[in-house]
PDB file of C-alpha atoms and ligand atoms in Angstrom:
ATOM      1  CA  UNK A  14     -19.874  -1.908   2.995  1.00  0.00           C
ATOM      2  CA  UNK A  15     -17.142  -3.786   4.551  1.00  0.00           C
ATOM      3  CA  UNK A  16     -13.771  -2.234   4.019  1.00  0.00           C
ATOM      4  CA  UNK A  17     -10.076  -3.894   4.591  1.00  0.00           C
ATOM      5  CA  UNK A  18      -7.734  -0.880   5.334  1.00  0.00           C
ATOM      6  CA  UNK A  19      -4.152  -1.914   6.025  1.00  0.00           C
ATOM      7  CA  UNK A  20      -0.927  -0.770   6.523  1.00  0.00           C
ATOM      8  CA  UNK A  21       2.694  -2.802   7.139  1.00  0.00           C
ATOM      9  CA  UNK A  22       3.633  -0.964  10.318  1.00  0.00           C
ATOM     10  CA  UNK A  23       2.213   0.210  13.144  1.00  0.00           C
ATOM     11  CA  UNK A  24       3.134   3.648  12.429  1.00  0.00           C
ATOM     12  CA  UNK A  25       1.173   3.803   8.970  1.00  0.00           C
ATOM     13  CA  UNK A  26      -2.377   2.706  10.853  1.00  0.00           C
ATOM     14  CA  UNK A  27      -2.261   4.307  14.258  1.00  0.00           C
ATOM     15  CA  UNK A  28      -3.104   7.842  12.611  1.00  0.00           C
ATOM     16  CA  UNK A  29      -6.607   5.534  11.335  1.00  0.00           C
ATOM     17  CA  UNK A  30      -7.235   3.944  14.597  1.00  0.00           C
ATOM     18  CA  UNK A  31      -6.964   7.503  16.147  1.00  0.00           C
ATOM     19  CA  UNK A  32      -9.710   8.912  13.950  1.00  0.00           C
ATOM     20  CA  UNK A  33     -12.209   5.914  13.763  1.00  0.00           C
ATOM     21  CA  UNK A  34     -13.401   6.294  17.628  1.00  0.00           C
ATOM     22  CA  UNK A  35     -13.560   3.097  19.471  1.00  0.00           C
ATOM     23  CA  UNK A  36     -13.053  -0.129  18.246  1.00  0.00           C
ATOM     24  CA  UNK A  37     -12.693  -3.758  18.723  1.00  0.00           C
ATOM     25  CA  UNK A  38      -9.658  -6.250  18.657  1.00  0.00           C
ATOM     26  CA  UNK A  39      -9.380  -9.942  17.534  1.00  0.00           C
ATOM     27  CA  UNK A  40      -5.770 -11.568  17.535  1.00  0.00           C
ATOM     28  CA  UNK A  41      -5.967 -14.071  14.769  1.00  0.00           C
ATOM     29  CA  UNK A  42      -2.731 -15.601  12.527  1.00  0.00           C
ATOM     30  CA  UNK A  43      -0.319 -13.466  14.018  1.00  0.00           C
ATOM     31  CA  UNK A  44      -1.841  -9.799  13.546  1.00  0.00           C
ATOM     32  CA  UNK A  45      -4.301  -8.183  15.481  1.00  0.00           C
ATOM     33  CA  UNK A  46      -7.141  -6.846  13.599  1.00  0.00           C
ATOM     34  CA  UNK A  47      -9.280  -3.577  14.630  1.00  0.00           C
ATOM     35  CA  UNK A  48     -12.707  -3.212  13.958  1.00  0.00           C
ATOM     36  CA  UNK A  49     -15.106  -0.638  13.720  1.00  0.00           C
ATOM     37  CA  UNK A  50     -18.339   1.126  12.237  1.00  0.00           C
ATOM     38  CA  UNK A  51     -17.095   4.642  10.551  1.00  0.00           C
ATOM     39  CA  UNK A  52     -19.611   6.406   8.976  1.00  0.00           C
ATOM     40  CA  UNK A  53     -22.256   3.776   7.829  1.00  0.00           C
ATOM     41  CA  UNK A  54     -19.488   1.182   6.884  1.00  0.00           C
ATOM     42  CA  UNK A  55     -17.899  -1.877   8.614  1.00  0.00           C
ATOM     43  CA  UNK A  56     -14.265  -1.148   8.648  1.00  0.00           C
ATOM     44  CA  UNK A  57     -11.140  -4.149   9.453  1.00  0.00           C
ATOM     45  CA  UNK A  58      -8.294  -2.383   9.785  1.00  0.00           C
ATOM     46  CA  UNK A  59      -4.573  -3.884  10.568  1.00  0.00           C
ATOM     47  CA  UNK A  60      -0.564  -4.082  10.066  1.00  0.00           C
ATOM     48  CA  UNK A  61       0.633  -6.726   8.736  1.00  0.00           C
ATOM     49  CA  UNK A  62       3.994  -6.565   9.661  1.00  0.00           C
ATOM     50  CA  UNK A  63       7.081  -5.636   6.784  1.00  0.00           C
ATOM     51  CA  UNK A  64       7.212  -7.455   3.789  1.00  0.00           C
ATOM     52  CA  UNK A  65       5.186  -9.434   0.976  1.00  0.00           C
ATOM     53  CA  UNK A  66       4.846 -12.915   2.789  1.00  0.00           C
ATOM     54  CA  UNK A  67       3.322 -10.675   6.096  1.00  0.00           C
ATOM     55  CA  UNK A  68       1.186  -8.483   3.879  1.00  0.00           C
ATOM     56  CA  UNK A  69      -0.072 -11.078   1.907  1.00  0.00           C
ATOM     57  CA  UNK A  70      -1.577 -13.275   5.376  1.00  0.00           C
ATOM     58  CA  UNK A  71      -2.581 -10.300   6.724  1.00  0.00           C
ATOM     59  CA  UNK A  72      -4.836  -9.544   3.014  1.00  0.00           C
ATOM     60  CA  UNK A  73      -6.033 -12.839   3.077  1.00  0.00           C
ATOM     61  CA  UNK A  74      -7.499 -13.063   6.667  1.00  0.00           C
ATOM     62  CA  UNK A  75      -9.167  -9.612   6.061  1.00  0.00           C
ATOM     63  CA  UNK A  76     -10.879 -11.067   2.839  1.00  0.00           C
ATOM     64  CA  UNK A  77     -11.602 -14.749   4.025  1.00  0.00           C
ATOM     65  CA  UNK A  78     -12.317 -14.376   7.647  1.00  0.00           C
ATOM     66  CA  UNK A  79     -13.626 -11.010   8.121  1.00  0.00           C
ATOM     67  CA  UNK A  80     -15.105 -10.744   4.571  1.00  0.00           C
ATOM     68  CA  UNK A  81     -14.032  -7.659   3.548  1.00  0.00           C
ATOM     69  CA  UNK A  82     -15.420  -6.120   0.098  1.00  0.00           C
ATOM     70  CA  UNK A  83     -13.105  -4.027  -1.072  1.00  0.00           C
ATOM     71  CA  UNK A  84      -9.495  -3.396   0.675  1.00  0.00           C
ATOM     72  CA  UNK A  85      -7.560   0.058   0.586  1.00  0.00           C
ATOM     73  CA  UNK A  86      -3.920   0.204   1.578  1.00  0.00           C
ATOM     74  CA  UNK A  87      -2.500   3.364   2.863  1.00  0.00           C
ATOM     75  CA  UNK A  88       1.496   3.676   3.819  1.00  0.00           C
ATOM     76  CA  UNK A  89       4.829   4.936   2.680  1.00  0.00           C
ATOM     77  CA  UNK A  90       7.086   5.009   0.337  1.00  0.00           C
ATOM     78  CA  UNK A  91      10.574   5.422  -2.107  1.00  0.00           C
ATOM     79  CA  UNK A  92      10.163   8.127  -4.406  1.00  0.00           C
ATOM     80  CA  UNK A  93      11.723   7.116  -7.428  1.00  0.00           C
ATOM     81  CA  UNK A  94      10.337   9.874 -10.076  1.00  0.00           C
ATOM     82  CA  UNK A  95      12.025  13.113  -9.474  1.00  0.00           C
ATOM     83  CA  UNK A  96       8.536  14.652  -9.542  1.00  0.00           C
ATOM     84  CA  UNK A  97       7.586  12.734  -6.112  1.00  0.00           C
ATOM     85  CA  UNK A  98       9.004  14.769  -3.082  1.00  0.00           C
ATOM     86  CA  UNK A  99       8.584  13.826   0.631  1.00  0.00           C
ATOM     87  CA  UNK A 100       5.625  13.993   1.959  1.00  0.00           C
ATOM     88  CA  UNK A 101       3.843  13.900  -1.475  1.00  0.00           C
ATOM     89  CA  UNK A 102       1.329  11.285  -2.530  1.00  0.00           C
ATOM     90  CA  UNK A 103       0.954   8.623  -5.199  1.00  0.00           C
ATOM     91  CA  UNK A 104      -1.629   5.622  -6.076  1.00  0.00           C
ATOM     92  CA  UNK A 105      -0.649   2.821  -7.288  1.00  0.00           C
ATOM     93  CA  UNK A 106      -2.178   2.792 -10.882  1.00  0.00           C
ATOM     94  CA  UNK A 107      -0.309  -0.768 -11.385  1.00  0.00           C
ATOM     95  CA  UNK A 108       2.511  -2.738  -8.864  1.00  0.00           C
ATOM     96  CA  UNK A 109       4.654  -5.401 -10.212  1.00  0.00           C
ATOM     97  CA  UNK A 110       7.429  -7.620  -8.028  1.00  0.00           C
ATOM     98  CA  UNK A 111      10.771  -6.037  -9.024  1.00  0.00           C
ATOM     99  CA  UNK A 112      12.506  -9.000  -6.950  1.00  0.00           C
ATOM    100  CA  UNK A 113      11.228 -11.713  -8.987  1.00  0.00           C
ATOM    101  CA  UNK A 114      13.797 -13.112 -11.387  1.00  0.00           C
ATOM    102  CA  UNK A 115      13.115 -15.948 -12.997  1.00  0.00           C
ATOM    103  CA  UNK A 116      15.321 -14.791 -16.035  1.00  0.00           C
ATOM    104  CA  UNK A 117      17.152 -17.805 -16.466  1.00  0.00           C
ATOM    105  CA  UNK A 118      14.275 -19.231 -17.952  1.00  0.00           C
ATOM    106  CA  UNK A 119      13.540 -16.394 -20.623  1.00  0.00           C
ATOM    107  CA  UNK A 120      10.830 -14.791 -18.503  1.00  0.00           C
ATOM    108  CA  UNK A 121      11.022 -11.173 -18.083  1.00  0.00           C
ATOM    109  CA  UNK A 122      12.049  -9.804 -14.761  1.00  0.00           C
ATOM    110  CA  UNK A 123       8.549  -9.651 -12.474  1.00  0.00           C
ATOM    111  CA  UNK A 124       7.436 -12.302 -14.230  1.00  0.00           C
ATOM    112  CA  UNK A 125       5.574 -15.515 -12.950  1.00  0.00           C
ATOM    113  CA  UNK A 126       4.181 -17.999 -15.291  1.00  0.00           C
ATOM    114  CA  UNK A 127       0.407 -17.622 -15.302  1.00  0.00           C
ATOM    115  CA  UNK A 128       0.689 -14.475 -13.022  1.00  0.00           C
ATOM    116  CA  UNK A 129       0.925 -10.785 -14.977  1.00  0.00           C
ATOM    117  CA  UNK A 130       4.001  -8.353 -14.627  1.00  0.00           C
ATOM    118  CA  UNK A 131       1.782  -5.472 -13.804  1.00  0.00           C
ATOM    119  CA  UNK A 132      -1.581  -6.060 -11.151  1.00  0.00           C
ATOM    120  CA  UNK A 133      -4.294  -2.941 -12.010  1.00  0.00           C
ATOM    121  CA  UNK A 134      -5.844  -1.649  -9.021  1.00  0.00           C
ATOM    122  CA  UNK A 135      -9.286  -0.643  -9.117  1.00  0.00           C
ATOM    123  CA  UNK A 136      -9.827   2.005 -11.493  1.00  0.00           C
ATOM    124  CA  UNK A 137     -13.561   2.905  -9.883  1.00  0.00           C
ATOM    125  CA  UNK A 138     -11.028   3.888  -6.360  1.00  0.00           C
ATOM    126  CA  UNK A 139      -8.542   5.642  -8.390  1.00  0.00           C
ATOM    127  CA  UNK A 140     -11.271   8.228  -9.931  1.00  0.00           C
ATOM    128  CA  UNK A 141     -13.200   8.154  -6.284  1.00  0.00           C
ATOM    129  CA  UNK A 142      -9.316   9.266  -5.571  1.00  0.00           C
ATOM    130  CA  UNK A 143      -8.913  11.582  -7.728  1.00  0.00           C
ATOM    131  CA  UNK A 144     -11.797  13.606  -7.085  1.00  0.00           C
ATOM    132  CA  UNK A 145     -11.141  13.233  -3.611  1.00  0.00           C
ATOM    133  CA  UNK A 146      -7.559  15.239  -4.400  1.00  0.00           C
ATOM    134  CA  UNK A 147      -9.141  18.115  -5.934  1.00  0.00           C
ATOM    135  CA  UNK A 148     -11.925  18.834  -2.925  1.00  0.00           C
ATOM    136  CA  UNK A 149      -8.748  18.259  -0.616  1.00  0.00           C
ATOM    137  CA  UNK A 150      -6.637  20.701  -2.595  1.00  0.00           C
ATOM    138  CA  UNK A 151      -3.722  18.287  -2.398  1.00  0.00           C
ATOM    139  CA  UNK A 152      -1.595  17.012  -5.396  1.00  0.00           C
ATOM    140  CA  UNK A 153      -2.194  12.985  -6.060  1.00  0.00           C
ATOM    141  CA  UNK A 154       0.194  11.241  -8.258  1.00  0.00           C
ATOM    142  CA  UNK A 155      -0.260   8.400 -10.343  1.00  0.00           C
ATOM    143  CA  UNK A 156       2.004   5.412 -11.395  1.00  0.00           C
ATOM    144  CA  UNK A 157       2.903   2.378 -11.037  1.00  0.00           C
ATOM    145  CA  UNK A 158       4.536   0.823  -7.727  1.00  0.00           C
ATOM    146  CA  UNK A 159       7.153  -1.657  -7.382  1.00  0.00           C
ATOM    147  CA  UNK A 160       7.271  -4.059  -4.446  1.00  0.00           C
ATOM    148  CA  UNK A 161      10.066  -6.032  -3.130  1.00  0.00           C
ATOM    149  CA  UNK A 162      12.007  -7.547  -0.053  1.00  0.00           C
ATOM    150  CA  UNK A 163      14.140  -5.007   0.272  1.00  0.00           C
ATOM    151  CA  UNK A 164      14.540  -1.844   1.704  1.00  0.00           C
ATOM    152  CA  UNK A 165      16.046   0.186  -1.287  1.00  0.00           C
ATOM    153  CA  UNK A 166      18.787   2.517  -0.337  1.00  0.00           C
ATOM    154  CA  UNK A 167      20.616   2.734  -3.245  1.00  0.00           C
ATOM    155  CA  UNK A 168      20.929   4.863  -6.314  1.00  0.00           C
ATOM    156  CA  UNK A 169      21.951   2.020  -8.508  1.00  0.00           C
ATOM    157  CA  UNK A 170      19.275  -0.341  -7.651  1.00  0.00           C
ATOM    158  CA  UNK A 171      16.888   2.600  -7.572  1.00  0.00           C
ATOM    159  CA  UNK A 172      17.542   3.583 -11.301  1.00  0.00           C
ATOM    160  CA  UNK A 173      17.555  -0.587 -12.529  1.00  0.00           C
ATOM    161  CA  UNK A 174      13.826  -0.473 -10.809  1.00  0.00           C
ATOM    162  CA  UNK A 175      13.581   2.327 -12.666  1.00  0.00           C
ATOM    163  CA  UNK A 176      14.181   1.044 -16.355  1.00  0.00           C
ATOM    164  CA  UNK A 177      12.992  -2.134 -15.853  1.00  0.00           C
ATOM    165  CA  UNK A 178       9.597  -1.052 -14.303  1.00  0.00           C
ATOM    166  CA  UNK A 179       8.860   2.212 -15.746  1.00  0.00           C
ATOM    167  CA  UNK A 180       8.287   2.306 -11.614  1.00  0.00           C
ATOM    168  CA  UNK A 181       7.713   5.574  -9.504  1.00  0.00           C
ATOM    169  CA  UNK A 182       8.117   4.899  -6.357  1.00  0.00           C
ATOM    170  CA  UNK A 183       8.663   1.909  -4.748  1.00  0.00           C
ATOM    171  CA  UNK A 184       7.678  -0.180  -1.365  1.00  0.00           C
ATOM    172  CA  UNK A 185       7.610  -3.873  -0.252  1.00  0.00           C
ATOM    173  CA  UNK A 186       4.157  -4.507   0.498  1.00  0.00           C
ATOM    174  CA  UNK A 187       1.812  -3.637  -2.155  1.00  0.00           C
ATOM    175  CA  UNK A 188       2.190  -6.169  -4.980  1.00  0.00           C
ATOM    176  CA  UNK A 189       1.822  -8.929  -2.766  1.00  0.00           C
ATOM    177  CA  UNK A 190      -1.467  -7.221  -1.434  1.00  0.00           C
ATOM    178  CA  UNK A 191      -2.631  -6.826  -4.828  1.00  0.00           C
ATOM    179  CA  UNK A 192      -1.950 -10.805  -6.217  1.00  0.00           C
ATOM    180  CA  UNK A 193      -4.608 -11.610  -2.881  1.00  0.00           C
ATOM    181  CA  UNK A 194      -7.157  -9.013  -4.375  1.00  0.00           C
ATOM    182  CA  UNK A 195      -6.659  -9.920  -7.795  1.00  0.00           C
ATOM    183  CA  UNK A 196      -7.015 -13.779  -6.958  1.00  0.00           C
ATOM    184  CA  UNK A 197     -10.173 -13.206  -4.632  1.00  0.00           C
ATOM    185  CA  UNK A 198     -11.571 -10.843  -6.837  1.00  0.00           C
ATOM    186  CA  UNK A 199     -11.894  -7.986  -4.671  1.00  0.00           C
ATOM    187  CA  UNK A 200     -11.128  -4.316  -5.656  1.00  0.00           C
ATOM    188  CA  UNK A 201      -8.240  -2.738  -4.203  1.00  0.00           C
ATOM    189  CA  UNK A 202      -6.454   0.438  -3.837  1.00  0.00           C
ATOM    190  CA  UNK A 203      -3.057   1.526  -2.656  1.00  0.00           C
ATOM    191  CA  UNK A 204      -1.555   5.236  -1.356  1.00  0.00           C
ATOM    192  CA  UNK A 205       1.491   5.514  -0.089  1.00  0.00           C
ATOM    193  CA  UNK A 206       3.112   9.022   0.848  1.00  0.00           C
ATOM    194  CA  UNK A 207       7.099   9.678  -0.045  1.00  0.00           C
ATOM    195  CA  UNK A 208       8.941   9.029   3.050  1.00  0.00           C
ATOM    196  CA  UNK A 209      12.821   8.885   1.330  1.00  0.00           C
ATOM    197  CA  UNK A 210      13.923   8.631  -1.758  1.00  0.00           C
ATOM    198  CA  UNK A 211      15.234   5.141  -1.621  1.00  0.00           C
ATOM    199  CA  UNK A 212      19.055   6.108  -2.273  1.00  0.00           C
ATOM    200  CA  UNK A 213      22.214   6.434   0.245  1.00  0.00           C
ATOM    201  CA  UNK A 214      20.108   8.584   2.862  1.00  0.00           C
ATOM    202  CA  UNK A 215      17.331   6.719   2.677  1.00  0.00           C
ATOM    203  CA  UNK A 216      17.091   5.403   6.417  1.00  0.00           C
ATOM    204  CA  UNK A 217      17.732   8.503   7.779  1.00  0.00           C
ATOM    205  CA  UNK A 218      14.786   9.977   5.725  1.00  0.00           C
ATOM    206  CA  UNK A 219      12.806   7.153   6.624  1.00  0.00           C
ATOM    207  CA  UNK A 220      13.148   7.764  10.245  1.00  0.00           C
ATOM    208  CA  UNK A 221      12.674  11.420   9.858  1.00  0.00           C
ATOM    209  CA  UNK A 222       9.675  11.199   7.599  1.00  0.00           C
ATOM    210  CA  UNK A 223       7.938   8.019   8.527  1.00  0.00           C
ATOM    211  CA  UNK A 224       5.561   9.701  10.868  1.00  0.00           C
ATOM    212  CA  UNK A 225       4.272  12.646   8.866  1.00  0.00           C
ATOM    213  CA  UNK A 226       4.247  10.987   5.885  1.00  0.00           C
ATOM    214  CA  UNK A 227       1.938   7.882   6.962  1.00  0.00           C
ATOM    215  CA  UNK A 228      -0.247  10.634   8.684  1.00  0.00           C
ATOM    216  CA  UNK A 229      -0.667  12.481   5.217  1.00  0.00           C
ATOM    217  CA  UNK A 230      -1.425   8.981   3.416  1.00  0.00           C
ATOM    218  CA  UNK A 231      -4.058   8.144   6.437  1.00  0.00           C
ATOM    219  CA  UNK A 232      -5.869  11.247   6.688  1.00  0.00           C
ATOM    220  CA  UNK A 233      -6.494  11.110   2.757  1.00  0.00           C
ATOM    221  CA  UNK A 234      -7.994   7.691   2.917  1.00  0.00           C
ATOM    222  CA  UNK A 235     -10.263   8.388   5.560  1.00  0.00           C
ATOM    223  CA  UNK A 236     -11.415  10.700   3.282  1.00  0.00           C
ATOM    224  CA  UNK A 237     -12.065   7.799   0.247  1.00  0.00           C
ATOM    225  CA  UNK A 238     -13.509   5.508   3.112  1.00  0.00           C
ATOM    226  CA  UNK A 239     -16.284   8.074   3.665  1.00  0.00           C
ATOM    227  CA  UNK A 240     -17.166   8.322   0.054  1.00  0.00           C
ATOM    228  CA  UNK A 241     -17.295   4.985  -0.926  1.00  0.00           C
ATOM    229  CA  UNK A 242     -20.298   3.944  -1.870  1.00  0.00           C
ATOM    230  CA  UNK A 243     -21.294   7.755  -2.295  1.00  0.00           C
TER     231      UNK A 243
HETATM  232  O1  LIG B 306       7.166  -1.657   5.275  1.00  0.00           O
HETATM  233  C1  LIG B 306       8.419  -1.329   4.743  1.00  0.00           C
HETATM  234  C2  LIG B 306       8.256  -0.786   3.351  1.00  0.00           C
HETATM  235  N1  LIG B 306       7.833   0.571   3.598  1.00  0.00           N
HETATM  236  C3  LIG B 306       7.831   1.456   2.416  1.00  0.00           C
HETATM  237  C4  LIG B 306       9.156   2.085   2.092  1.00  0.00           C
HETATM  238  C5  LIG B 306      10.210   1.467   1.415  1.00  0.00           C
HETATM  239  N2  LIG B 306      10.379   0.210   0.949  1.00  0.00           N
HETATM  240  C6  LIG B 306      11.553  -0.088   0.332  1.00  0.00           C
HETATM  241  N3  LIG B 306      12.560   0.789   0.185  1.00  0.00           N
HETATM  242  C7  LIG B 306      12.408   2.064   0.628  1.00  0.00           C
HETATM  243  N4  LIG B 306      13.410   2.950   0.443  1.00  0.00           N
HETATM  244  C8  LIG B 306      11.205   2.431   1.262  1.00  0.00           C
HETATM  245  N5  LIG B 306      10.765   3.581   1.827  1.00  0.00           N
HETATM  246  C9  LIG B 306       9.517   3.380   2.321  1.00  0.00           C
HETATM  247  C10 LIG B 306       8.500   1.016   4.787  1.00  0.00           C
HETATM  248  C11 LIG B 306       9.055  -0.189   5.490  1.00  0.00           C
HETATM  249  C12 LIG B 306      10.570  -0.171   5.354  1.00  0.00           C
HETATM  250  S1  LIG B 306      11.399  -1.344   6.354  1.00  0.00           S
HETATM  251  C13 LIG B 306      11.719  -0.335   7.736  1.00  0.00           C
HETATM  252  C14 LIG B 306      12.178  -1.119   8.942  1.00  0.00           C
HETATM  253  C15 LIG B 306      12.430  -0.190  10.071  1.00  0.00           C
HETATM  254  C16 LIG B 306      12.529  -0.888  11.394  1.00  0.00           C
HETATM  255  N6  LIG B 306      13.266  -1.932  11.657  1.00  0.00           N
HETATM  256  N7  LIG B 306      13.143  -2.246  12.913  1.00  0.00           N
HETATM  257  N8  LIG B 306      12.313  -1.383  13.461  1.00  0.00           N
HETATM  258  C17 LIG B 306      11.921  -0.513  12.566  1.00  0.00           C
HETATM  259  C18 LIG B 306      11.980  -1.403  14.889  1.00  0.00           C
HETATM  260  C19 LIG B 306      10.801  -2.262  15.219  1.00  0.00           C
HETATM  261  C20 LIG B 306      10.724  -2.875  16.448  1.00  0.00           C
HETATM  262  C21 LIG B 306       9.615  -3.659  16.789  1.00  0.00           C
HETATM  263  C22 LIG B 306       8.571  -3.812  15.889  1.00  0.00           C
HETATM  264  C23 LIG B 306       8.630  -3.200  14.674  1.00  0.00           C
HETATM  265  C24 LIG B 306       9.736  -2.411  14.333  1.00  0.00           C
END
């Protein structure tokens, strides 16, 4: 099968391009894209840069050009429930925008007409995922994601995503990821591993964490990629 895996920084794919053995590289709209044969699959793997405009060119080149089947994203993120600690793990069981406000017009916030508030990711991944956990002996959460343009380093905008979500951790890539799957029709996935807790020492967690935390969230979906298809 060919697989999409992608991250928004550097940091979150090297630990995959380190495992996968050699590999080839195309530049093309800005990214360069890695590819690969990994245990009987076809694998295009890339950053996309920070952000929902990057992440969403980078998703749509891996689906269009390089045809990929089914596209897993593994990263970091904000922990926002007070179950999530650093280093743990959660999939996305849902992602909405939290920076869309189109309120004025009596949408809800995360709204767009003839989009939906909440994008399901594929629930075949999330139960490969889940068994995956329990062989690992690691603890997988499961909730929904918020994505925005901002890096969230506040308690007060931390607790609005929060209420208005029902959100448990939060990032600014994955939503936008998941409108290109949704709109190509291709099933998708994301894990992302608690690097901070998106409040007022959120940086400095980020800096401290980003590493390990990426490497956790890699290492477990190398461990989906050789199932699939199982
Ligand atoms: O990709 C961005 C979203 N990621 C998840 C995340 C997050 N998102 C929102 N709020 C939080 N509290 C979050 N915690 C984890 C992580 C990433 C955050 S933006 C980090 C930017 C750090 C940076 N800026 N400049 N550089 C690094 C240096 C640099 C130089 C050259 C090329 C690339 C980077």
């Amino acid at each position: 099968m060919k697989i999409a895996i992608m991250g928004a920084m550097r940091e979150e794919i090297d630990p995959i391009l380190e495992s996968v053995g050699t590999y080839q590289t195309l530049e093309h709209a800005g990214n360069v894209f890695y590819t690969c044969t990994y245990k009987n699959h076809e694998l295009v793997i890339a950053y996309s840069k920070i952000g929902k405009v990057f992440s969403a060119i980078t998703a749509s080149v891996m689906l269009e050009r390089f045809g990929a089947e089914v596209l897993l994203f593994s990263g970091v993120a904000g922990g926002i429930s007070k179950e999530l600690k650093i280093g743990d793990l959660i999939m996305a069981s849902a992602l909405c925008q939290h920076d869309v406000d189109i309120v004025a017009f009596g949408h809800p916030y995360g709204f767009i007409p003839e989009g939906t508030l909440m994008i399901e990711s594929d629930a075949n991944l999330r139960s490969l995922a889940s068994e995956v956990a329990i062989d690992m002996g690691v603890d997988l959460y499961e909730g929904i994601i918020a994505t925005g343009d901002q890096f969230v380093a506040s308690g007060e905008r931390k607790s609005w995503i929060q209420q208005t979500f029902n959100a448990d951790a939060l990032e600014m890539e994955g939503a936008s990821v998941a409108c290109v799957c949704q709109n190509f029709g291709i099933p998708f996935f994301v894990l992302r591993a608690i690097s901070d807790t998106a409040d007022g020492g959120a940086s400095d967690d980020f800096d401290a964490f980003l590493k390990t935390s990426a490497a956790e969230s890699a290492k477990f979906i190398l461990e989906m990629v050789k199932r699939i298809g199982d």
